[in-house]
């Protein structure tokens, strides 16, 4: 919804009445209440109130943060990247243990900032907050935190913030900080609240959720426990959102879901992801379509066909393999074998010969032997990925893999991890060379951070190219010749 419509909506709300029970009306009511409070405080202080949202983790979290920022802006905060702000929100990730440790580390810094600014609010949300042990630790040892909420009730942020303002007003200095802390975590939900405000990091590209949650329960993964069961948005809502984005200048969208290939299965009128793509393709003015993430077990021939025939779907498929060993894939609960995966890759390459493939790989899953690891290297060599996200297995309490025998010693994992990185680098360097001299269409995304005579464009296959240009090109599709390959990016020159 655009800012003018939001303003009109807010004007119609009477905050002297009781809060409505229906959503999203209830949240607009609390946005209006909170905005009156923020305005009053800002007048008292003689400066605007500032809000900073820090995002950890994946594209889903990045999208959730845009929704939080949209709510904060509507309430009247000025958005900043500086944590010396009047409200700081950490949108956390818990997919690997070190993501959790990072958050605890940074909370110490926020505590110091809060001492300098007693009005400051600290809010934590996201996947890590869905873990009861984390919340208990925060409740008892991090009492300066004001609001804790989870992945299922982000839409409720305005209400939680308003309640926190009220708590502060109604309690005396003697009230223990921990009693003022607001904790609202839901185990799961089937609710999807539409039509709330949302900010966008870029004016020309946007992420669009098509589904939430995951039903796959890969044995190492905590996501299904913290993001709940799979639920798809209605295609009508998705299409309407994209149409509005395009009307607002967006040319590229990324359809987001933990497993987009199983989109639509739980809808009253089930539709497939391939069918959804066909509908999205029809949107006039939209130039590029990306999606993330595809599970190999659900990759359908229909999807390959739609990708092949589409003029808008980008030339890139992210297809996480996790391991090349069929034995480990079974223990991972992935529902495919090495052979099936390689067959899918062969089918995709046959249909779209110059497709760019990327993947996720875990090294050191419990019981991984040298032979298993060799199978992973074999897949990497056979598929020839353009790039790969590689992860050292991280034990997540509550997942089946955490209690499996034969956890692999750290030194063995590190050595394998380095070998994998070397292999991927060699292959992707060789792969990218093939495009030198070609002319490609790129979407210009930003000025180069190191050299302001250059801009950076993204190719359809998701690779980056730096070339001479100024910021007036940002958001435009231009043609660039790839002059020199630098392994993970190119240097180029603009053709038209
Ligand atoms: N340890 C290491 N990597 C993991 N991933 C998910 N869970 C774990 C874990 N416990 C990786 C997978 C997934 C990506 C988003 O994160 O490769 O595809
Ligand atoms: Fe985790 Fe597997 Fe779901 Fe991906 S598909 S989020 S790895 S459980």
Tab-separated table of C-alpha atoms in Angstrom, residues 164-471:
chain	number	residue	atom	x	y	z
A	164	UNK	CA	5.714	-1.138	25.629
A	165	UNK	CA	5.177	2.655	25.638
A	166	UNK	CA	2.199	2.137	27.953
A	167	UNK	CA	4.200	-0.155	30.230
A	168	UNK	CA	6.869	2.481	30.570
A	169	UNK	CA	4.313	5.177	31.365
A	170	UNK	CA	2.371	3.111	33.884
A	171	UNK	CA	5.274	1.645	35.813
A	172	UNK	CA	7.427	3.400	38.357
A	173	UNK	CA	11.193	3.467	38.431
A	174	UNK	CA	11.070	0.747	41.083
A	175	UNK	CA	9.299	-1.707	38.799
A	176	UNK	CA	11.767	-4.327	37.759
A	177	UNK	CA	12.935	-3.995	34.162
A	178	UNK	CA	12.226	-7.648	33.524
A	179	UNK	CA	8.569	-7.108	34.453
A	180	UNK	CA	8.335	-4.413	31.794
A	181	UNK	CA	9.669	-6.729	29.111
A	182	UNK	CA	7.034	-7.711	26.573
A	183	UNK	CA	7.329	-11.254	25.304
A	184	UNK	CA	4.936	-12.437	22.610
A	185	UNK	CA	5.973	-15.631	20.859
A	186	UNK	CA	3.592	-17.895	18.961
A	187	UNK	CA	4.458	-21.517	18.331
A	188	UNK	CA	2.815	-21.568	14.909
A	189	UNK	CA	0.091	-19.802	12.965
A	190	UNK	CA	-2.099	-20.204	9.935
A	191	UNK	CA	-2.638	-16.438	9.780
A	192	UNK	CA	-1.338	-14.269	6.934
A	193	UNK	CA	-2.115	-10.570	7.430
A	194	UNK	CA	-2.158	-8.593	4.178
A	195	UNK	CA	-2.095	-4.851	3.414
A	196	UNK	CA	0.277	-3.560	6.046
A	197	UNK	CA	2.829	-0.865	5.307
A	198	UNK	CA	6.208	-2.021	4.044
A	199	UNK	CA	9.396	-0.237	3.125
A	200	UNK	CA	11.652	-1.265	0.216
A	201	UNK	CA	15.423	-1.190	0.308
A	202	UNK	CA	15.588	-0.648	-3.464
A	203	UNK	CA	13.178	1.352	-5.605
A	204	UNK	CA	13.627	-0.900	-8.670
A	205	UNK	CA	13.651	-4.423	-7.224
A	206	UNK	CA	11.698	-6.099	-4.465
A	207	UNK	CA	11.250	-9.366	-2.632
A	208	UNK	CA	7.720	-10.780	-2.527
A	209	UNK	CA	6.776	-13.539	-0.087
A	210	UNK	CA	4.757	-16.239	-1.751
A	211	UNK	CA	4.754	-18.638	1.179
A	212	UNK	CA	5.900	-18.918	4.754
A	213	UNK	CA	7.270	-21.807	6.829
A	214	UNK	CA	8.617	-25.191	5.823
A	215	UNK	CA	7.304	-28.755	6.082
A	216	UNK	CA	10.428	-30.599	5.099
A	217	UNK	CA	12.182	-31.230	8.378
A	218	UNK	CA	15.632	-31.806	6.933
A	219	UNK	CA	17.263	-33.480	9.914
A	220	UNK	CA	19.908	-30.782	10.502
A	221	UNK	CA	17.601	-27.783	10.081
A	222	UNK	CA	15.871	-25.705	12.726
A	223	UNK	CA	13.781	-23.668	10.250
A	224	UNK	CA	10.584	-25.793	10.397
A	225	UNK	CA	10.614	-25.441	14.199
A	226	UNK	CA	11.035	-21.665	14.167
A	227	UNK	CA	9.071	-20.679	11.053
A	228	UNK	CA	6.234	-23.159	11.420
A	229	UNK	CA	4.279	-25.143	8.870
A	230	UNK	CA	4.097	-24.254	5.210
A	231	UNK	CA	1.387	-21.753	4.239
A	232	UNK	CA	0.989	-20.120	0.862
A	233	UNK	CA	-0.356	-16.682	0.111
A	234	UNK	CA	-3.280	-16.437	-2.241
A	235	UNK	CA	-2.163	-15.934	-5.847
A	236	UNK	CA	-4.501	-12.935	-6.131
A	237	UNK	CA	-2.742	-11.186	-3.246
A	238	UNK	CA	0.678	-11.956	-4.738
A	239	UNK	CA	-0.257	-10.680	-8.190
A	240	UNK	CA	-1.860	-7.542	-6.761
A	241	UNK	CA	1.257	-6.826	-4.704
A	242	UNK	CA	3.523	-7.226	-7.746
A	243	UNK	CA	1.258	-5.044	-9.904
A	244	UNK	CA	1.463	-2.282	-7.298
A	245	UNK	CA	5.236	-2.670	-7.098
A	246	UNK	CA	5.558	-2.414	-10.876
A	247	UNK	CA	3.317	0.666	-10.914
A	248	UNK	CA	5.759	2.103	-8.381
A	249	UNK	CA	8.815	1.524	-10.597
A	250	UNK	CA	9.910	-2.008	-9.715
A	251	UNK	CA	11.280	-3.990	-12.675
A	252	UNK	CA	12.670	-7.076	-10.917
A	253	UNK	CA	11.020	-9.224	-8.277
A	254	UNK	CA	12.269	-12.123	-6.223
A	255	UNK	CA	9.564	-14.583	-5.179
A	256	UNK	CA	10.455	-15.779	-1.701
A	257	UNK	CA	9.716	-19.009	0.118
A	258	UNK	CA	11.639	-21.681	2.010
A	259	UNK	CA	10.611	-24.170	-0.653
A	260	UNK	CA	8.910	-22.361	-3.546
A	261	UNK	CA	8.436	-25.579	-5.514
A	262	UNK	CA	5.745	-26.719	-3.123
A	263	UNK	CA	3.878	-23.393	-3.378
A	264	UNK	CA	0.091	-23.562	-3.473
A	265	UNK	CA	-0.446	-27.091	-2.198
A	266	UNK	CA	-2.363	-26.007	0.913
A	267	UNK	CA	-4.602	-23.420	-0.752
A	268	UNK	CA	-8.371	-23.965	-1.035
A	269	UNK	CA	-7.897	-23.855	-4.817
A	270	UNK	CA	-4.465	-25.476	-5.118
A	271	UNK	CA	-2.149	-24.172	-7.821
A	272	UNK	CA	1.446	-25.050	-8.619
A	273	UNK	CA	4.491	-22.823	-8.542
A	274	UNK	CA	4.821	-23.223	-12.309
A	275	UNK	CA	1.247	-21.930	-12.741
A	276	UNK	CA	1.931	-18.996	-10.439
A	277	UNK	CA	5.024	-18.093	-12.482
A	278	UNK	CA	2.953	-18.065	-15.654
A	279	UNK	CA	0.557	-15.569	-14.057
A	280	UNK	CA	3.395	-13.376	-12.791
A	281	UNK	CA	4.972	-13.432	-16.263
A	282	UNK	CA	1.827	-11.756	-17.657
A	283	UNK	CA	2.280	-8.624	-15.520
A	284	UNK	CA	3.018	-5.801	-17.909
A	285	UNK	CA	6.031	-3.662	-17.103
A	286	UNK	CA	7.680	-6.377	-15.023
A	287	UNK	CA	11.023	-7.241	-16.604
A	288	UNK	CA	12.716	-9.835	-14.431
A	289	UNK	CA	11.534	-12.644	-12.165
A	290	UNK	CA	13.731	-14.495	-9.688
A	291	UNK	CA	12.797	-17.023	-7.028
A	292	UNK	CA	14.362	-18.652	-4.014
A	293	UNK	CA	14.670	-21.428	-2.753
A	294	UNK	CA	13.950	-24.545	-4.782
A	295	UNK	CA	14.028	-27.958	-3.141
A	296	UNK	CA	15.310	-30.635	-5.569
A	297	UNK	CA	12.686	-33.129	-4.384
A	298	UNK	CA	9.890	-30.890	-5.719
A	299	UNK	CA	11.464	-29.575	-8.906
A	300	UNK	CA	8.881	-30.394	-11.577
A	301	UNK	CA	9.276	-30.815	-15.356
A	302	UNK	CA	6.529	-28.158	-15.594
A	303	UNK	CA	8.742	-25.653	-13.822
A	304	UNK	CA	11.652	-26.365	-16.150
A	305	UNK	CA	9.310	-25.897	-19.105
A	306	UNK	CA	8.009	-22.566	-17.773
A	307	UNK	CA	11.569	-21.365	-17.163
A	308	UNK	CA	12.588	-22.392	-20.644
A	309	UNK	CA	9.719	-20.534	-22.330
A	310	UNK	CA	9.746	-17.451	-20.136
A	311	UNK	CA	11.151	-14.149	-21.307
A	312	UNK	CA	11.248	-12.763	-17.792
A	313	UNK	CA	12.450	-15.539	-15.494
A	314	UNK	CA	16.153	-15.015	-14.885
A	315	UNK	CA	18.730	-17.420	-16.113
A	316	UNK	CA	19.569	-18.724	-12.672
A	317	UNK	CA	18.461	-21.584	-10.471
A	318	UNK	CA	19.509	-21.989	-6.865
A	319	UNK	CA	19.198	-25.701	-6.155
A	320	UNK	CA	20.621	-26.659	-2.755
A	321	UNK	CA	22.216	-30.103	-2.877
A	322	UNK	CA	23.528	-30.125	0.736
A	323	UNK	CA	25.575	-33.309	0.125
A	324	UNK	CA	26.580	-35.506	-2.787
A	325	UNK	CA	26.309	-38.727	-0.808
A	326	UNK	CA	23.003	-40.570	-1.226
A	327	UNK	CA	23.652	-42.248	2.129
A	328	UNK	CA	23.908	-38.880	3.877
A	329	UNK	CA	21.052	-37.356	1.868
A	330	UNK	CA	18.839	-40.047	3.342
A	331	UNK	CA	20.041	-39.275	6.862
A	332	UNK	CA	19.414	-35.610	6.085
A	333	UNK	CA	15.806	-36.482	5.118
A	334	UNK	CA	16.200	-34.790	1.741
A	335	UNK	CA	14.089	-37.278	-0.299
A	336	UNK	CA	16.436	-37.476	-3.312
A	337	UNK	CA	19.609	-39.329	-4.220
A	338	UNK	CA	22.787	-38.096	-5.833
A	339	UNK	CA	21.643	-39.699	-9.087
A	340	UNK	CA	18.220	-38.048	-9.008
A	341	UNK	CA	19.809	-34.673	-8.354
A	342	UNK	CA	22.285	-35.088	-11.209
A	343	UNK	CA	19.445	-36.168	-13.499
A	344	UNK	CA	17.508	-33.019	-12.646
A	345	UNK	CA	20.563	-30.920	-13.380
A	346	UNK	CA	20.970	-32.721	-16.713
A	347	UNK	CA	17.285	-32.046	-17.544
A	348	UNK	CA	17.629	-28.353	-16.712
A	349	UNK	CA	20.819	-27.994	-18.721
A	350	UNK	CA	19.209	-29.775	-21.675
A	351	UNK	CA	16.281	-27.352	-21.585
A	352	UNK	CA	18.264	-24.179	-20.800
A	353	UNK	CA	21.891	-24.800	-21.828
A	354	UNK	CA	23.390	-21.577	-20.437
A	355	UNK	CA	21.568	-21.679	-17.095
A	356	UNK	CA	23.567	-20.602	-14.088
A	357	UNK	CA	23.315	-23.056	-11.204
A	358	UNK	CA	24.145	-22.289	-7.588
A	359	UNK	CA	23.753	-24.372	-4.455
A	360	UNK	CA	24.080	-24.790	-0.685
A	361	UNK	CA	26.429	-27.431	0.713
A	362	UNK	CA	26.920	-28.606	4.292
A	363	UNK	CA	30.272	-30.088	5.303
A	364	UNK	CA	30.629	-32.304	8.370
A	365	UNK	CA	27.083	-33.643	8.757
A	366	UNK	CA	27.182	-36.371	11.480
A	367	UNK	CA	28.775	-39.549	10.179
A	368	UNK	CA	30.223	-37.921	7.040
A	369	UNK	CA	33.111	-40.126	5.864
A	370	UNK	CA	35.872	-39.260	3.431
A	371	UNK	CA	33.931	-41.260	0.796
A	372	UNK	CA	30.765	-39.253	1.448
A	373	UNK	CA	32.728	-36.035	1.108
A	374	UNK	CA	34.318	-37.251	-2.146
A	375	UNK	CA	30.768	-37.741	-3.475
A	376	UNK	CA	30.046	-34.093	-2.702
A	377	UNK	CA	33.180	-33.022	-4.568
A	378	UNK	CA	32.081	-35.241	-7.436
A	379	UNK	CA	28.698	-33.464	-7.671
A	380	UNK	CA	30.443	-30.085	-7.564
A	381	UNK	CA	32.680	-31.133	-10.476
A	382	UNK	CA	29.832	-32.632	-12.500
A	383	UNK	CA	27.330	-29.801	-12.057
A	384	UNK	CA	29.869	-26.976	-12.415
A	385	UNK	CA	28.133	-24.456	-10.183
A	386	UNK	CA	28.696	-20.772	-10.841
A	387	UNK	CA	28.888	-20.320	-7.090
A	388	UNK	CA	27.955	-22.129	-3.899
A	389	UNK	CA	27.134	-21.234	-0.329
A	390	UNK	CA	29.144	-23.578	1.855
A	391	UNK	CA	28.397	-24.218	5.508
A	392	UNK	CA	30.108	-26.105	8.273
A	393	UNK	CA	27.491	-28.307	9.933
A	394	UNK	CA	26.188	-26.659	13.074
A	395	UNK	CA	24.457	-28.742	15.720
A	396	UNK	CA	20.997	-27.293	16.441
A	397	UNK	CA	19.396	-28.581	19.633
A	398	UNK	CA	15.993	-30.102	18.965
A	399	UNK	CA	16.788	-31.316	15.448
A	400	UNK	CA	17.211	-35.082	14.830
A	401	UNK	CA	20.810	-34.655	13.611
A	402	UNK	CA	21.878	-33.143	16.932
A	403	UNK	CA	21.627	-36.530	18.620
A	404	UNK	CA	23.094	-38.583	15.781
A	405	UNK	CA	26.291	-40.577	16.422
A	406	UNK	CA	29.660	-39.832	14.882
A	407	UNK	CA	29.745	-36.066	14.951
A	408	UNK	CA	32.762	-35.296	12.748
A	409	UNK	CA	35.870	-33.895	14.521
A	410	UNK	CA	36.452	-30.177	13.960
A	411	UNK	CA	39.885	-30.510	12.321
A	412	UNK	CA	38.536	-33.016	9.769
A	413	UNK	CA	35.597	-30.728	8.944
A	414	UNK	CA	37.858	-27.697	8.527
A	415	UNK	CA	40.198	-29.556	6.192
A	416	UNK	CA	37.275	-30.792	4.045
A	417	UNK	CA	35.692	-27.366	4.050
A	418	UNK	CA	38.874	-25.812	2.640
A	419	UNK	CA	39.117	-28.497	-0.050
A	420	UNK	CA	35.518	-27.812	-1.031
A	421	UNK	CA	36.112	-24.057	-1.235
A	422	UNK	CA	39.178	-24.616	-3.445
A	423	UNK	CA	37.223	-26.898	-5.775
A	424	UNK	CA	34.302	-24.483	-6.084
A	425	UNK	CA	36.615	-21.567	-6.721
A	426	UNK	CA	38.493	-23.388	-9.473
A	427	UNK	CA	35.255	-24.380	-11.187
A	428	UNK	CA	33.500	-21.032	-10.914
A	429	UNK	CA	36.616	-19.208	-12.151
A	430	UNK	CA	36.702	-21.486	-15.185
A	431	UNK	CA	32.945	-21.109	-15.705
A	432	UNK	CA	32.926	-17.328	-15.573
A	433	UNK	CA	35.726	-17.033	-18.139
A	434	UNK	CA	33.306	-18.373	-20.763
A	435	UNK	CA	31.349	-15.135	-20.778
A	436	UNK	CA	34.255	-12.774	-21.420
A	437	UNK	CA	33.569	-10.655	-24.494
A	438	UNK	CA	29.796	-11.265	-24.409
A	439	UNK	CA	27.254	-8.434	-24.381
A	440	UNK	CA	24.637	-8.867	-21.679
A	441	UNK	CA	21.706	-7.002	-20.228
A	442	UNK	CA	22.226	-5.833	-16.649
A	443	UNK	CA	20.050	-4.130	-14.085
A	444	UNK	CA	22.097	-1.294	-12.577
A	445	UNK	CA	21.868	-1.630	-8.795
A	446	UNK	CA	24.260	0.798	-7.143
A	447	UNK	CA	27.322	2.983	-7.308
A	448	UNK	CA	30.521	1.085	-6.731
A	449	UNK	CA	31.491	1.517	-3.082
A	450	UNK	CA	35.218	1.816	-3.818
A	451	UNK	CA	35.218	3.827	-7.047
A	452	UNK	CA	32.468	6.370	-7.711
A	453	UNK	CA	33.156	6.477	-11.458
A	454	UNK	CA	31.793	2.916	-11.593
A	455	UNK	CA	28.343	1.414	-11.137
A	456	UNK	CA	27.404	-2.199	-10.469
A	457	UNK	CA	24.910	-4.120	-12.548
A	458	UNK	CA	23.408	-7.568	-12.030
A	459	UNK	CA	23.184	-9.948	-14.934
A	460	UNK	CA	20.239	-12.270	-15.455
A	461	UNK	CA	22.413	-15.130	-14.148
A	462	UNK	CA	22.897	-13.165	-10.908
A	463	UNK	CA	26.573	-12.312	-11.504
A	464	UNK	CA	27.817	-8.761	-11.034
A	465	UNK	CA	29.605	-6.465	-13.461
A	466	UNK	CA	31.256	-3.135	-12.675
A	467	UNK	CA	31.403	-0.544	-15.447
A	468	UNK	CA	31.767	3.178	-15.965
A	469	UNK	CA	28.600	5.127	-15.243
A	470	UNK	CA	26.910	7.380	-12.744
A	471	UNK	CA	24.063	6.971	-10.319
